[in-house]
Short mmCIF file of C-alpha atoms in Angstrom, two decimals:
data_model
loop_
_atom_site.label_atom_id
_atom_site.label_comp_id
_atom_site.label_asym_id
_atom_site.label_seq_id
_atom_site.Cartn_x
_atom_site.Cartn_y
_atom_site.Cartn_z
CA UNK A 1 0.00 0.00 0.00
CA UNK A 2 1.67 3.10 -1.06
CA UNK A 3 1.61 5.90 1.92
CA UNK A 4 -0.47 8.54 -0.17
CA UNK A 5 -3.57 5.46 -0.02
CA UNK A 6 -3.29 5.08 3.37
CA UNK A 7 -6.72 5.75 5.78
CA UNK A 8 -6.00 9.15 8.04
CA UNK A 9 -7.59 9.88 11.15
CA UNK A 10 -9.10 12.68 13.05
CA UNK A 11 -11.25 16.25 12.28
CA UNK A 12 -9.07 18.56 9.91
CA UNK A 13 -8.30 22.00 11.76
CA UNK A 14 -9.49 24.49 8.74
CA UNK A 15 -8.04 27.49 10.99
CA UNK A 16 -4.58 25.48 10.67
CA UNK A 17 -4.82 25.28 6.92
CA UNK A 18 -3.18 27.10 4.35
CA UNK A 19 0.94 27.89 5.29
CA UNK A 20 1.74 26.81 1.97
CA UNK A 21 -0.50 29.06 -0.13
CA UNK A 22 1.40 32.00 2.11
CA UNK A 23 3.50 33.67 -0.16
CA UNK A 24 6.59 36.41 -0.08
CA UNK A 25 9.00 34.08 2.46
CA UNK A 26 9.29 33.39 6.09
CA UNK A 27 8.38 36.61 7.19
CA UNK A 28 4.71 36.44 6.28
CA UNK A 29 4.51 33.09 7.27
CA UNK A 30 5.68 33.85 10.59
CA UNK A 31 2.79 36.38 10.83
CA UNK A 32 0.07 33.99 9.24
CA UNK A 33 1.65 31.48 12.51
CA UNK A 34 1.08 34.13 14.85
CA UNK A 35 -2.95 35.04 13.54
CA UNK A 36 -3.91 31.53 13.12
CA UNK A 37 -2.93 30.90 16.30
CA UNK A 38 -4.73 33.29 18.39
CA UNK A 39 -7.59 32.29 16.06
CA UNK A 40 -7.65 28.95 17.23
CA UNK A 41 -6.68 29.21 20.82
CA UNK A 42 -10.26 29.45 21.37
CA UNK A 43 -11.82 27.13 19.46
CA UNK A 44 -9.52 24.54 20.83
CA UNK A 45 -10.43 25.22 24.49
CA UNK A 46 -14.10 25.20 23.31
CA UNK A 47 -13.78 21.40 22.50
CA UNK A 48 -12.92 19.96 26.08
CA UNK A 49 -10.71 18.69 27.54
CA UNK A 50 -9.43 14.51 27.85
CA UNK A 51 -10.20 11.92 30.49
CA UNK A 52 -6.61 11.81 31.48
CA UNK A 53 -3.33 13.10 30.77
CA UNK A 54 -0.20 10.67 32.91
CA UNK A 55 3.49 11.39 32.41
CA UNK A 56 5.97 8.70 32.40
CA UNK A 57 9.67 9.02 32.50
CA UNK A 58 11.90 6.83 30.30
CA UNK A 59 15.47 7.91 30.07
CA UNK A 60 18.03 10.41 31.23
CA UNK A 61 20.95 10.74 28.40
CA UNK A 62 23.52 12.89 26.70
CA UNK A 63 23.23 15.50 23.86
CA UNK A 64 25.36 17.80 22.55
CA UNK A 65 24.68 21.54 24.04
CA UNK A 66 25.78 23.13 20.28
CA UNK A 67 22.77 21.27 19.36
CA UNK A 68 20.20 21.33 22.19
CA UNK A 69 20.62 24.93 22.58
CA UNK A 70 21.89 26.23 18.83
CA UNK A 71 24.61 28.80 19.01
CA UNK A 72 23.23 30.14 22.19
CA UNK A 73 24.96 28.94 25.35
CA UNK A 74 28.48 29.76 26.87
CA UNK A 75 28.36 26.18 28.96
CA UNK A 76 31.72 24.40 28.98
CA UNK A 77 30.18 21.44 28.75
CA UNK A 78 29.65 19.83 25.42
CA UNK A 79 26.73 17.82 26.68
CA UNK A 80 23.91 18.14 28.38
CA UNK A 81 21.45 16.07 29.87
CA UNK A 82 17.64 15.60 27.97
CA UNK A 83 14.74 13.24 29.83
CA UNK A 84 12.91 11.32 27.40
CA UNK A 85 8.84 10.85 28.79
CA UNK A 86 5.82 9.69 27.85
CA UNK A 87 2.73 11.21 27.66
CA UNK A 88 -0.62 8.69 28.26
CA UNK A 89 -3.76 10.51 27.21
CA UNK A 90 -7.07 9.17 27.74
CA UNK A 91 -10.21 10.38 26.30
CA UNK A 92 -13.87 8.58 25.58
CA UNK A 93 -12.34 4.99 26.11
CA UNK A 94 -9.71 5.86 23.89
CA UNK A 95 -5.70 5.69 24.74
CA UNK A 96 -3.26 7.32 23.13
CA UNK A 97 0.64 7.10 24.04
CA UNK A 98 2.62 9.99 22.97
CA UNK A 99 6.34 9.49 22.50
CA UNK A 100 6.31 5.73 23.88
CA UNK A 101 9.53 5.44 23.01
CA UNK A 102 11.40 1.77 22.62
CA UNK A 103 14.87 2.70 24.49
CA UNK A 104 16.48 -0.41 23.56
CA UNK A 105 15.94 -0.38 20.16
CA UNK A 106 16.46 3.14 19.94
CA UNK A 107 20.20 3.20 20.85
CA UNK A 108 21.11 1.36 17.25
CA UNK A 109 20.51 4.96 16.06
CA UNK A 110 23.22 5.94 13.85
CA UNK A 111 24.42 8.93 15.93
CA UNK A 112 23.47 7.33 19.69
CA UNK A 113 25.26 4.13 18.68
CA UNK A 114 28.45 6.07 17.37
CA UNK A 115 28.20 8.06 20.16
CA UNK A 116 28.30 5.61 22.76
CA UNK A 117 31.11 4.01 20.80
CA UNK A 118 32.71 6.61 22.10
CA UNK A 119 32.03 6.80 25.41
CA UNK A 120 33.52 4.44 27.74
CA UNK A 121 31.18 1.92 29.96
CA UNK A 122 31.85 3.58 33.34
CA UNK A 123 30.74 6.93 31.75
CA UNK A 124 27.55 5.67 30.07
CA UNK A 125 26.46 4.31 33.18
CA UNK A 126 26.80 7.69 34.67
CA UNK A 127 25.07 9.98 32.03
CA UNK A 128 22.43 7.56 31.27
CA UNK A 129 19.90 6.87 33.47
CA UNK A 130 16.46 4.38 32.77
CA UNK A 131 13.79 5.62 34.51
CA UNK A 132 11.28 2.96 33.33
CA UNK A 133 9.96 1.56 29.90
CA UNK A 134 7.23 1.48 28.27
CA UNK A 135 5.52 -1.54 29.18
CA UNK A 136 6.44 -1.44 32.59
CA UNK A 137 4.75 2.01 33.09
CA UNK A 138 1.70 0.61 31.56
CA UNK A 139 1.66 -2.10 33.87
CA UNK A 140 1.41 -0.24 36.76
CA UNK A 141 -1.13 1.74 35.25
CA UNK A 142 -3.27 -1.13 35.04
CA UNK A 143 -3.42 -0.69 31.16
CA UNK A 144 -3.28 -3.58 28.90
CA UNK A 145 -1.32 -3.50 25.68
CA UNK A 146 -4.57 -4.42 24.00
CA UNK A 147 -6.39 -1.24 25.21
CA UNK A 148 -3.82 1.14 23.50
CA UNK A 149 -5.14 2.77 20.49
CA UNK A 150 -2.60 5.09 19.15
CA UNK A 151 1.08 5.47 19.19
CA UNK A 152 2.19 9.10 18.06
CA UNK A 153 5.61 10.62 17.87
CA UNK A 154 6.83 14.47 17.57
CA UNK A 155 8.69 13.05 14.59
CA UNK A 156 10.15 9.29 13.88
CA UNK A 157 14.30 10.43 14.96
CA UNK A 158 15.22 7.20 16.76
CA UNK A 159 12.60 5.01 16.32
CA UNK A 160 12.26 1.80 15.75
CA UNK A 161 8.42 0.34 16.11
CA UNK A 162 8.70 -3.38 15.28
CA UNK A 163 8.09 -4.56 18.89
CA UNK A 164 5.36 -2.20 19.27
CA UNK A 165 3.14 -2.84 16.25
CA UNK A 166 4.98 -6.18 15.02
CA UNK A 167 5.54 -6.86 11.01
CA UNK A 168 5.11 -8.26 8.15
CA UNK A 169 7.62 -10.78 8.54
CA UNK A 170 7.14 -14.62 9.34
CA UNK A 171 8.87 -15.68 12.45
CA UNK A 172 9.18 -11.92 13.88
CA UNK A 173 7.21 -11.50 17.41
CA UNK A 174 3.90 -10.53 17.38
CA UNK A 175 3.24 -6.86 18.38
CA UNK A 176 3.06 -5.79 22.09
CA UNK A 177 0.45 -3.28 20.88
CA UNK A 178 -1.49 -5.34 18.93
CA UNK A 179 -4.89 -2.93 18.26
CA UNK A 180 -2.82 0.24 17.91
CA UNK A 181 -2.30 1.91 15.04
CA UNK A 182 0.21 4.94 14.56
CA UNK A 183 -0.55 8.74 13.93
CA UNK A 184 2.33 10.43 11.79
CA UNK A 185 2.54 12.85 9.26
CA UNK A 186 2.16 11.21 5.64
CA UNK A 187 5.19 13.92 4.87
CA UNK A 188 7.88 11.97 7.03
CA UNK A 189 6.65 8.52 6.35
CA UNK A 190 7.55 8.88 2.35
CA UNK A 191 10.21 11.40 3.23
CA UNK A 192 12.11 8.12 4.78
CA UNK A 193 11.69 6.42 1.24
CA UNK A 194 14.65 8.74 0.34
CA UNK A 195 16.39 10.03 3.06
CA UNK A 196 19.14 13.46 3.08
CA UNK A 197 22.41 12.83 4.63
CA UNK A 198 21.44 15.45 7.19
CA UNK A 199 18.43 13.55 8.19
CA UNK A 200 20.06 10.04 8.23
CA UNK A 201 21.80 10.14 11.26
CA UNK A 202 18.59 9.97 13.21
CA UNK A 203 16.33 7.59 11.52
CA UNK A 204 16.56 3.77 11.41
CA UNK A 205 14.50 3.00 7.66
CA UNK A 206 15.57 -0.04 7.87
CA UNK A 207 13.12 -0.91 10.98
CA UNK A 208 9.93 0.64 9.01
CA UNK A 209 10.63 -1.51 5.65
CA UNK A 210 8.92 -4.46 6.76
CA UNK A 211 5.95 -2.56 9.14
CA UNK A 212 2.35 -3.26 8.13
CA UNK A 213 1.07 -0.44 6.58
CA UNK A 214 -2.31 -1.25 8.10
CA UNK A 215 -1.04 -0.28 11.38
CA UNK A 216 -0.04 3.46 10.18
CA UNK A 217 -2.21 6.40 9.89
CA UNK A 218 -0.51 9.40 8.18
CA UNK A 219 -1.99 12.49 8.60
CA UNK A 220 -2.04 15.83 6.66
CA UNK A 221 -1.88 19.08 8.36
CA UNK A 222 -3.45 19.74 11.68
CA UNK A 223 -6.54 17.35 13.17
CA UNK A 224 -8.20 16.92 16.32
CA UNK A 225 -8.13 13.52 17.64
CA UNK A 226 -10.90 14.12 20.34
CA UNK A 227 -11.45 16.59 22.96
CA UNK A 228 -8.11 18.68 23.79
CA UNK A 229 -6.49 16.61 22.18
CA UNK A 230 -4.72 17.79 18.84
CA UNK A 231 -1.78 16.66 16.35
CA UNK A 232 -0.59 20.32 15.26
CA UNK A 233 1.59 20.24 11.81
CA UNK A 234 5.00 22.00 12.99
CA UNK A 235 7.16 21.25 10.51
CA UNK A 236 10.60 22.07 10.15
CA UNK A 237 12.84 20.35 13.05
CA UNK A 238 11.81 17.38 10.47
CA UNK A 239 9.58 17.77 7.50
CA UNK A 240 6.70 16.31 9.08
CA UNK A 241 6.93 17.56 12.39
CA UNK A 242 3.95 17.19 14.19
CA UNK A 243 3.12 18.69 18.22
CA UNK A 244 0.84 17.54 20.22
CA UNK A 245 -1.41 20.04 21.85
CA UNK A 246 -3.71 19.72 24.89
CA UNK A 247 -6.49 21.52 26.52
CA UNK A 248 -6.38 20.76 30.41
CA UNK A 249 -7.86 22.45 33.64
CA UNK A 250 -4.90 24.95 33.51
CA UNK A 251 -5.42 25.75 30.50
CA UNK A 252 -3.75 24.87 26.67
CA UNK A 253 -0.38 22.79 26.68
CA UNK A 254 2.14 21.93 23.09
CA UNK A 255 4.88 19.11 23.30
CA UNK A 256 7.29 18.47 20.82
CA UNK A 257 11.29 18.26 20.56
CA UNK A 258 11.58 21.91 18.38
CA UNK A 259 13.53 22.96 21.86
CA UNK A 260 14.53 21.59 24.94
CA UNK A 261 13.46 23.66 27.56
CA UNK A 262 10.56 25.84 28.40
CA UNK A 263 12.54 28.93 28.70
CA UNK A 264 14.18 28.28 24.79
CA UNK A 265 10.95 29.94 24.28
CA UNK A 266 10.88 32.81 26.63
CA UNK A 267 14.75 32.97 26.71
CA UNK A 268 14.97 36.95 28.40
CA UNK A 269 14.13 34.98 31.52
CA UNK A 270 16.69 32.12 31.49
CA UNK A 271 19.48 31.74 33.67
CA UNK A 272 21.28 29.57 31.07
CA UNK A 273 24.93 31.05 30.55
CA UNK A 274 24.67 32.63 27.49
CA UNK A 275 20.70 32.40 26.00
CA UNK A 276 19.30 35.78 27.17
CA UNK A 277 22.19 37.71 25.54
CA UNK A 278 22.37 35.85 22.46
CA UNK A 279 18.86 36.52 22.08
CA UNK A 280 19.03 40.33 22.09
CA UNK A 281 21.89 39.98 20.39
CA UNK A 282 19.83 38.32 17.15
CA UNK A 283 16.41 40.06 17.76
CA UNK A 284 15.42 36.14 18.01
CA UNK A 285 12.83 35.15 20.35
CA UNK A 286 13.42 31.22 21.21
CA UNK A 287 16.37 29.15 21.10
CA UNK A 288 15.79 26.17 18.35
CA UNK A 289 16.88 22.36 19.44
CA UNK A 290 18.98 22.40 16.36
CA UNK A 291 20.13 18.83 15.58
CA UNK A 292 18.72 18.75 12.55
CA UNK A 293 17.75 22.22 10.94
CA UNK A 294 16.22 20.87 7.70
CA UNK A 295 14.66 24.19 7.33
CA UNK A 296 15.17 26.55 10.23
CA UNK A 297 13.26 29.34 9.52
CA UNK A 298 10.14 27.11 9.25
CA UNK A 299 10.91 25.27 12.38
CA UNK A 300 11.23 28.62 14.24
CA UNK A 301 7.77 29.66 12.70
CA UNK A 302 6.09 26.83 14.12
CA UNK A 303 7.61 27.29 17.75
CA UNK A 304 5.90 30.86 17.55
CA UNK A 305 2.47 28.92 16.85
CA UNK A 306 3.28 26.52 19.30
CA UNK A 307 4.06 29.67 22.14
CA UNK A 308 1.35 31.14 20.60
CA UNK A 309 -1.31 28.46 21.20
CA UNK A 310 -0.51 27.72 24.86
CA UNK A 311 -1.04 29.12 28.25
CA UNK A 312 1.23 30.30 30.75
CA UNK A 313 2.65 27.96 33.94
CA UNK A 314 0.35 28.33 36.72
CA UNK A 315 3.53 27.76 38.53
CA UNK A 316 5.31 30.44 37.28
CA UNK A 317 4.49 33.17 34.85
CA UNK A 318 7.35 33.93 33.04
CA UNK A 319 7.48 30.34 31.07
CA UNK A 320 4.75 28.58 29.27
CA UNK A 321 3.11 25.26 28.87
CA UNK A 322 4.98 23.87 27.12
CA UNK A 323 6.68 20.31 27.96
CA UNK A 324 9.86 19.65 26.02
CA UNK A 325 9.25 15.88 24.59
CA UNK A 326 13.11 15.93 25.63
CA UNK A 327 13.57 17.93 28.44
CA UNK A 328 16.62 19.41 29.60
CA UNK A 329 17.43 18.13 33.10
CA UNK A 330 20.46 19.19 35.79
CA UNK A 331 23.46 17.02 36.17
CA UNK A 332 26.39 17.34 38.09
CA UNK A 333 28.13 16.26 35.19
CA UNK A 334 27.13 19.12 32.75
CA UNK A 335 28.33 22.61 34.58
CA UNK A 336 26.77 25.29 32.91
CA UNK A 337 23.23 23.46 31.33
CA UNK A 338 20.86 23.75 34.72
CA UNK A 339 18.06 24.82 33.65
CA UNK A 340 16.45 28.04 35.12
CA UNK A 341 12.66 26.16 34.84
CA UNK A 342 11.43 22.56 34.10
CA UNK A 343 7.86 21.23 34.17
CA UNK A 344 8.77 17.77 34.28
CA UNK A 345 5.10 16.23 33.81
CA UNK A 346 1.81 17.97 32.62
#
């Protein structure tokens, strides 16, 4: 089944529609971001909020600060430390897991797995810590892999989904997640057909190859998926870049990995060494997680509809809600990377 054939999910968000009939650059994109964004806050809120929202913490590992935090910081250290989490969303009987990543598998990533070539054992046992995986958070949960309906990713970097949704292959497993099918941008599924040697680092195609396409649904654009709960097209980290937005009793969260910290995106209030300064310095408003940069005026357009769509932290003003898929968290290890704010669950 070729991806373009593929069944879709969801209620198309018409305010969310039309960035690529924009013309005259990035500029008056960024402006159509900004207006279609306060246009929507509203009728987002007006469509309720989910069951349940549960945040699970997978794993505590090493990333390069030139990229977490672009040219930006003055921290000596050249990593710092990101927490990988899940998100479980409930909502009219239905499940959705949001970034359930598969650690193990994830680590044959071409970059992780040179990476840690390089680092030696005593070291990766102290700059990478498991918090938990996916199953066993599930379990304690009391949720059975045969209640999960959707898997859904920011964008595919890392992944590998074979255990999750199983393949077409005799003698492979069967899938953990048998019923669930996965929500992803039809853009970055046939983008992987063909990848760019700056995108190939960070993808495994060989683990989608053999996936059953009946266990995919690619999505164009922005849809709701039920109520307060949204897949928002943010493209640019990746070409299908998706958030994932979410209306809640404190009002309208985003999650995605376009930064790593909350205050990337209100940076005249970090502490960071470095990120308040640089950001005067540019006229630039947010600080990009710039691994990739396939395009990064368009990924810095859809971070200002991302801040644009959400609330402010009840906990304190001066950052939003907005939880970093890969969060940047303190360690010893990484002088100069403590972040000034962190949510750490929604």
């Amino acid at each position: 089944m070729a991806v373009h054939d593929m069944p879709t999910i969801g209620t198309r968000i018409d305010t969310l529609d039309g960035l690529a009939a924009v013309t005259g650059g990035f500029g008056p994109k960024l402006t159509w971001a900004r207006q279609r964004a306060a246009a929507f806050r509203p009728e987002f809120a007006s469509t309720g909020v989910p069951d349940s929202i549960t945040t699970c913490d997978l794993v505590t590992l090493p990333y390069p600060t030139r990229m977490g935090l672009f040219r930006a910081s003055r921290a000596l250290a050249p990593f710092l430390a990101i927490t990988n989490r899940m998100l479980v969303i409930r909502w009219a009987g239905k499940i959705l897991l949001f970034e359930p990543s598969d650690v193990e598998s994830g680590r044959n990533t071409p970059y992780f797995a040179a990476l840690a070539a390089k680092f030696p054992a005593a070291l990766r046992s102290i700059a990478v810590r498991e918090h938990g995986d996916v199953p066993g958070h599930l379990r304690r949960l009391g949720i059975a892999p045969e209640q999960v309906d959707y898997l859904m990713f920011d964008h595919l970097h890392t992944q590998d989904l074979r255990r999750w949704i199983g393949t077409t292959r005799a003698g492979d497993p069967p899938a953990l997640f048998p019923n669930a099918r996965v929500i992803v941008q039809r853009d970055e599924l046939t983008a992987m057909a063909d990848l760019h040697p700056l995108q190939r680092p960070w993808y495994q195609p060989e683990a989608f190859t053999d996936l059953d396409p009946e266990k995919l649904l690619p999505i164009e654009g922005s849809v709701l998926l039920g109520p307060g709960v949204a897949a928002v097209s943010t493209p640019g980290h990746v070409l299908g870049n998706q958030s994932l937005l979410l209306n809640t009793a404190t009002g309208i969260w985003a999650s995605s990995e376009n930064v790593i910290a909350a205050e990337c995106l209100t940076p005249e209030h970090s502490r960071l060494p470095g990120l308040a300064a640089w950001s005067r310095t540019w006229g630039q408003e947010l600080i990009l997680n710039a691994n990739t940069l396939e395009t990064a005026a368009e990924q810095y357009n859809s971070l200002i509809l991302e801040k644009s769509l959400v609330d402010v932290s009840q906990r304190d003003p001066r950052f939003l809600q907005f939880l970093p898929s890969s969060e940047l968290t303190a360690q010893w290890t990484n002088p100069g990377t403590r972040p000034t704010f962190t949510h750490g669950r929604i």
